[in-house]
Amino acid sequence: MGRIVRAAEEEFKIAGYSGATTAAIARRADVTEAQLFRYFASKADLFREAIFTPLNQHFTDFLASQLADADNVVSQRERARQYITELQSFLSDHSQMLMSLVVAQTYAPDTTQGVGSIDSLRAYFDRGAATMSGRIQGEARVNPKLMVRVSFAAVLACVMFKDWIFPSGLAGEGEINDAIIDFVIDGINANSD
């Protein structure tokens, strides 16, 4: 079964959800389609296992590393900078898998059952909102649950669509990353005094 899942992950990364076929996945795993269907009832089930399960684990691992490293940085701004840098790196490292989700959600929305089903992504958002709420004194101008999602979306979009958003020659990689970090930190600070 593990071989089939690994083959499916590779095939979905290369061909996307629409282009990947169970026949191609079976060939890549060196099994028959009948063997593949003994473990997975459909291409959609295989997609969920090959893409959602590893992505869920990546988010869980990332969340655990954030908790472990939370006390290693002195200032709140520097902690936020480190956190956003790690988030950029994480998203960049997993951009192919994330793009597979975007394409599947666009062209076959019934197969993904919504990205919201990634448990650790929900936990990530909840933890971020709780952290933001803990720093706010008084009434928040922007709901922390909304703010953490908007911040994540901004970083995700800038990483996933970097070539579209930042044309060659506009700025160097470091400048772009710093601009993203400063933008997100300033947005988060909308709830600060």
mmCIF file of C-alpha atoms in Angstrom:
data_model
loop_
_atom_site.group_PDB
_atom_site.id
_atom_site.type_symbol
_atom_site.label_atom_id
_atom_site.label_comp_id
_atom_site.label_asym_id
_atom_site.label_seq_id
_atom_site.Cartn_x
_atom_site.Cartn_y
_atom_site.Cartn_z
ATOM 1 C CA MET A 1 0.000 0.000 0.000
ATOM 2 C CA GLY A 2 2.845 2.411 0.815
ATOM 3 C CA ARG A 3 4.295 1.953 -2.656
ATOM 4 C CA ILE A 4 0.939 2.852 -4.213
ATOM 5 C CA VAL A 5 0.619 5.975 -2.067
ATOM 6 C CA ARG A 6 4.159 7.124 -2.944
ATOM 7 C CA ALA A 7 3.490 6.484 -6.646
ATOM 8 C CA ALA A 8 0.220 8.407 -6.421
ATOM 9 C CA GLU A 9 1.895 11.342 -4.693
ATOM 10 C CA GLU A 10 4.486 11.549 -7.479
ATOM 11 C CA GLU A 11 1.885 11.174 -10.225
ATOM 12 C CA PHE A 12 -0.364 13.862 -8.722
ATOM 13 C CA LYS A 13 2.612 16.219 -8.411
ATOM 14 C CA ILE A 14 3.593 15.656 -12.034
ATOM 15 C CA ALA A 15 0.191 15.423 -13.747
ATOM 16 C CA GLY A 16 -2.138 17.104 -11.255
ATOM 17 C CA TYR A 17 -5.424 15.554 -10.206
ATOM 18 C CA SER A 18 -7.085 15.710 -13.623
ATOM 19 C CA GLY A 19 -4.098 14.360 -15.547
ATOM 20 C CA ALA A 20 -3.200 11.544 -13.171
ATOM 21 C CA THR A 21 -4.819 8.227 -13.912
ATOM 22 C CA THR A 22 -5.104 5.124 -11.793
ATOM 23 C CA ALA A 23 -3.436 3.214 -14.644
ATOM 24 C CA ALA A 24 -0.393 5.515 -14.534
ATOM 25 C CA ILE A 25 -0.256 5.298 -10.740
ATOM 26 C CA ALA A 26 -0.451 1.511 -10.875
ATOM 27 C CA ARG A 27 2.370 1.384 -13.462
ATOM 28 C CA ARG A 28 4.516 3.708 -11.345
ATOM 29 C CA ALA A 29 3.871 1.506 -8.266
ATOM 30 C CA ASP A 30 4.524 -1.655 -10.291
ATOM 31 C CA VAL A 31 1.099 -3.115 -9.444
ATOM 32 C CA THR A 32 -2.046 -3.806 -11.437
ATOM 33 C CA GLU A 33 -5.035 -1.479 -11.327
ATOM 34 C CA ALA A 34 -6.990 -4.292 -9.679
ATOM 35 C CA GLN A 35 -4.419 -4.371 -6.863
ATOM 36 C CA LEU A 36 -4.647 -0.594 -6.534
ATOM 37 C CA PHE A 37 -8.445 -0.768 -6.242
ATOM 38 C CA ARG A 38 -8.191 -3.394 -3.500
ATOM 39 C CA TYR A 39 -6.763 -0.665 -1.249
ATOM 40 C CA PHE A 40 -8.484 2.426 -2.649
ATOM 41 C CA ALA A 41 -12.073 2.603 -3.890
ATOM 42 C CA SER A 42 -11.434 5.563 -6.175
ATOM 43 C CA LYS A 43 -8.898 8.015 -7.502
ATOM 44 C CA ALA A 44 -10.368 10.553 -5.060
ATOM 45 C CA ASP A 45 -9.643 8.265 -2.084
ATOM 46 C CA LEU A 46 -6.123 7.752 -3.336
ATOM 47 C CA PHE A 47 -5.694 11.510 -3.761
ATOM 48 C CA ARG A 48 -6.799 12.141 -0.193
ATOM 49 C CA GLU A 49 -4.378 9.524 1.119
ATOM 50 C CA ALA A 50 -1.459 10.645 -1.056
ATOM 51 C CA ILE A 51 -1.871 14.398 -0.642
ATOM 52 C CA PHE A 52 -3.944 15.228 2.463
ATOM 53 C CA THR A 53 -2.328 12.737 4.829
ATOM 54 C CA PRO A 54 1.270 13.880 4.160
ATOM 55 C CA LEU A 55 0.255 17.544 4.103
ATOM 56 C CA ASN A 56 -1.564 17.098 7.386
ATOM 57 C CA GLN A 57 1.588 15.510 8.847
ATOM 58 C CA HIS A 58 3.763 18.350 7.508
ATOM 59 C CA PHE A 59 1.506 20.921 9.216
ATOM 60 C CA THR A 60 1.548 18.910 12.453
ATOM 61 C CA ASP A 61 5.355 18.723 12.371
ATOM 62 C CA PHE A 62 5.622 22.425 11.555
ATOM 63 C CA LEU A 63 3.274 23.314 14.416
ATOM 64 C CA ALA A 64 5.303 21.158 16.823
ATOM 65 C CA SER A 65 8.560 22.828 15.760
ATOM 66 C CA GLN A 66 6.976 26.257 16.271
ATOM 67 C CA LEU A 67 5.965 25.318 19.812
ATOM 68 C CA ALA A 68 9.439 23.950 20.556
ATOM 69 C CA ASP A 69 11.196 27.080 19.211
ATOM 70 C CA ALA A 70 8.807 29.634 20.740
ATOM 71 C CA ASP A 71 11.176 30.695 23.524
ATOM 72 C CA ASN A 72 14.388 30.880 21.473
ATOM 73 C CA VAL A 73 13.937 34.461 20.259
ATOM 74 C CA VAL A 74 13.999 37.528 22.478
ATOM 75 C CA SER A 75 11.769 40.212 20.919
ATOM 76 C CA GLN A 76 8.211 39.721 19.732
ATOM 77 C CA ARG A 77 9.027 41.268 16.326
ATOM 78 C CA GLU A 78 12.068 39.025 15.906
ATOM 79 C CA ARG A 79 9.989 35.987 16.910
ATOM 80 C CA ALA A 80 7.387 36.955 14.294
ATOM 81 C CA ARG A 81 10.153 37.430 11.703
ATOM 82 C CA GLN A 82 11.591 33.987 12.453
ATOM 83 C CA TYR A 83 8.146 32.409 12.374
ATOM 84 C CA ILE A 84 7.178 33.956 9.015
ATOM 85 C CA THR A 85 10.571 33.012 7.535
ATOM 86 C CA GLU A 86 10.000 29.400 8.607
ATOM 87 C CA LEU A 87 6.463 29.517 7.196
ATOM 88 C CA GLN A 88 7.795 30.793 3.860
ATOM 89 C CA SER A 89 10.345 27.993 3.797
ATOM 90 C CA PHE A 90 7.747 25.361 4.719
ATOM 91 C CA LEU A 91 5.319 26.521 2.034
ATOM 92 C CA SER A 92 8.082 26.706 -0.559
ATOM 93 C CA ASP A 93 9.265 23.177 0.276
ATOM 94 C CA HIS A 94 5.730 21.831 -0.156
ATOM 95 C CA SER A 95 4.566 24.050 -3.008
ATOM 96 C CA GLN A 96 4.042 21.167 -5.461
ATOM 97 C CA MET A 97 1.789 19.347 -3.036
ATOM 98 C CA LEU A 98 -0.116 22.551 -2.290
ATOM 99 C CA MET A 99 -0.486 23.283 -5.994
ATOM 100 C CA SER A 100 -1.953 19.799 -6.461
ATOM 101 C CA LEU A 101 -4.586 20.732 -3.893
ATOM 102 C CA VAL A 102 -5.326 24.051 -5.598
ATOM 103 C CA VAL A 103 -5.785 22.363 -8.972
ATOM 104 C CA ALA A 104 -7.875 19.530 -7.525
ATOM 105 C CA GLN A 105 -10.070 21.967 -5.625
ATOM 106 C CA THR A 106 -10.563 23.977 -8.811
ATOM 107 C CA TYR A 107 -11.249 21.168 -11.267
ATOM 108 C CA ALA A 108 -12.600 18.405 -9.045
ATOM 109 C CA PRO A 109 -13.870 20.010 -5.830
ATOM 110 C CA ASP A 110 -15.674 16.851 -4.701
ATOM 111 C CA THR A 111 -12.366 14.987 -4.421
ATOM 112 C CA THR A 112 -10.698 17.235 -1.872
ATOM 113 C CA GLN A 113 -13.645 17.702 0.516
ATOM 114 C CA GLY A 114 -12.235 21.148 1.193
ATOM 115 C CA VAL A 115 -8.780 22.003 2.415
ATOM 116 C CA GLY A 116 -10.414 22.725 5.760
ATOM 117 C CA SER A 117 -10.353 18.985 6.385
ATOM 118 C CA ILE A 118 -6.630 19.203 7.098
ATOM 119 C CA ASP A 119 -6.842 18.846 10.891
ATOM 120 C CA SER A 120 -3.435 20.287 11.630
ATOM 121 C CA LEU A 121 -4.118 23.331 9.429
ATOM 122 C CA ARG A 122 -7.151 24.011 11.598
ATOM 123 C CA ALA A 123 -4.986 23.517 14.711
ATOM 124 C CA TYR A 124 -2.389 25.867 13.207
ATOM 125 C CA PHE A 125 -5.041 28.562 12.705
ATOM 126 C CA ASP A 126 -6.464 28.019 16.188
ATOM 127 C CA ARG A 127 -3.026 28.276 17.797
ATOM 128 C CA GLY A 128 -2.195 31.415 15.816
ATOM 129 C CA ALA A 129 -5.501 33.062 16.777
ATOM 130 C CA ALA A 130 -4.969 32.165 20.442
ATOM 131 C CA THR A 131 -1.449 33.633 20.353
ATOM 132 C CA MET A 132 -2.727 36.836 18.735
ATOM 133 C CA SER A 133 -5.612 37.075 21.204
ATOM 134 C CA GLY A 134 -3.198 36.735 24.109
ATOM 135 C CA ARG A 135 -1.280 39.803 22.935
ATOM 136 C CA ILE A 136 -4.302 42.056 22.498
ATOM 137 C CA GLN A 137 -5.316 44.380 25.267
ATOM 138 C CA GLY A 138 -8.913 45.462 24.941
ATOM 139 C CA GLU A 139 -11.076 45.063 21.852
ATOM 140 C CA ALA A 140 -9.434 43.686 18.707
ATOM 141 C CA ARG A 141 -9.889 45.820 15.591
ATOM 142 C CA VAL A 142 -9.494 42.694 13.452
ATOM 143 C CA ASN A 143 -10.752 39.321 14.649
ATOM 144 C CA PRO A 144 -7.629 37.196 15.425
ATOM 145 C CA LYS A 145 -9.262 34.147 13.792
ATOM 146 C CA LEU A 146 -9.594 36.151 10.599
ATOM 147 C CA MET A 147 -6.176 37.816 10.930
ATOM 148 C CA VAL A 148 -4.253 34.531 11.208
ATOM 149 C CA ARG A 149 -5.964 33.206 8.069
ATOM 150 C CA VAL A 150 -5.378 36.407 6.080
ATOM 151 C CA SER A 151 -1.717 36.427 7.155
ATOM 152 C CA PHE A 152 -1.323 32.792 6.123
ATOM 153 C CA ALA A 153 -3.056 33.464 2.797
ATOM 154 C CA ALA A 154 -0.746 36.413 2.089
ATOM 155 C CA VAL A 155 2.375 34.325 2.693
ATOM 156 C CA LEU A 156 0.934 31.352 0.798
ATOM 157 C CA ALA A 157 0.040 33.467 -2.248
ATOM 158 C CA CYS A 158 3.422 35.201 -2.300
ATOM 159 C CA VAL A 159 5.238 31.865 -2.134
ATOM 160 C CA MET A 160 3.001 29.865 -4.480
ATOM 161 C CA PHE A 161 2.672 32.563 -7.135
ATOM 162 C CA LYS A 162 6.012 34.311 -6.689
ATOM 163 C CA ASP A 163 6.797 34.200 -10.424
ATOM 164 C CA TRP A 164 3.454 35.820 -11.263
ATOM 165 C CA ILE A 165 3.526 38.485 -8.579
ATOM 166 C CA PHE A 166 7.188 39.484 -8.611
ATOM 167 C CA PRO A 167 8.573 39.775 -12.153
ATOM 168 C CA SER A 168 12.260 39.233 -12.744
ATOM 169 C CA GLY A 169 14.330 42.293 -11.853
ATOM 170 C CA LEU A 170 11.744 43.827 -9.527
ATOM 171 C CA ALA A 171 13.641 42.807 -6.389
ATOM 172 C CA GLY A 172 15.980 40.148 -5.101
ATOM 173 C CA GLU A 173 14.822 37.044 -3.227
ATOM 174 C CA GLY A 174 15.862 38.500 0.135
ATOM 175 C CA GLU A 175 14.087 41.804 -0.514
ATOM 176 C CA ILE A 176 10.896 39.991 -1.496
ATOM 177 C CA ASN A 177 11.006 37.785 1.594
ATOM 178 C CA ASP A 178 11.647 40.795 3.843
ATOM 179 C CA ALA A 179 8.771 42.713 2.249
ATOM 180 C CA ILE A 180 6.414 39.776 2.855
ATOM 181 C CA ILE A 181 7.562 39.503 6.468
ATOM 182 C CA ASP A 182 7.187 43.241 7.124
ATOM 183 C CA PHE A 183 3.757 43.289 5.472
ATOM 184 C CA VAL A 184 2.493 40.408 7.612
ATOM 185 C CA ILE A 185 3.978 41.785 10.839
ATOM 186 C CA ASP A 186 2.477 45.223 10.174
ATOM 187 C CA GLY A 187 -0.888 43.578 9.462
ATOM 188 C CA ILE A 188 -0.717 41.577 12.674
ATOM 189 C CA ASN A 189 0.133 44.778 14.532
ATOM 190 C CA ALA A 190 -3.185 46.292 13.427
ATOM 191 C CA ASN A 191 -4.502 44.943 16.731
ATOM 192 C CA SER A 192 -1.665 46.459 18.770
ATOM 193 C CA ASP A 193 -1.704 49.781 20.574
#
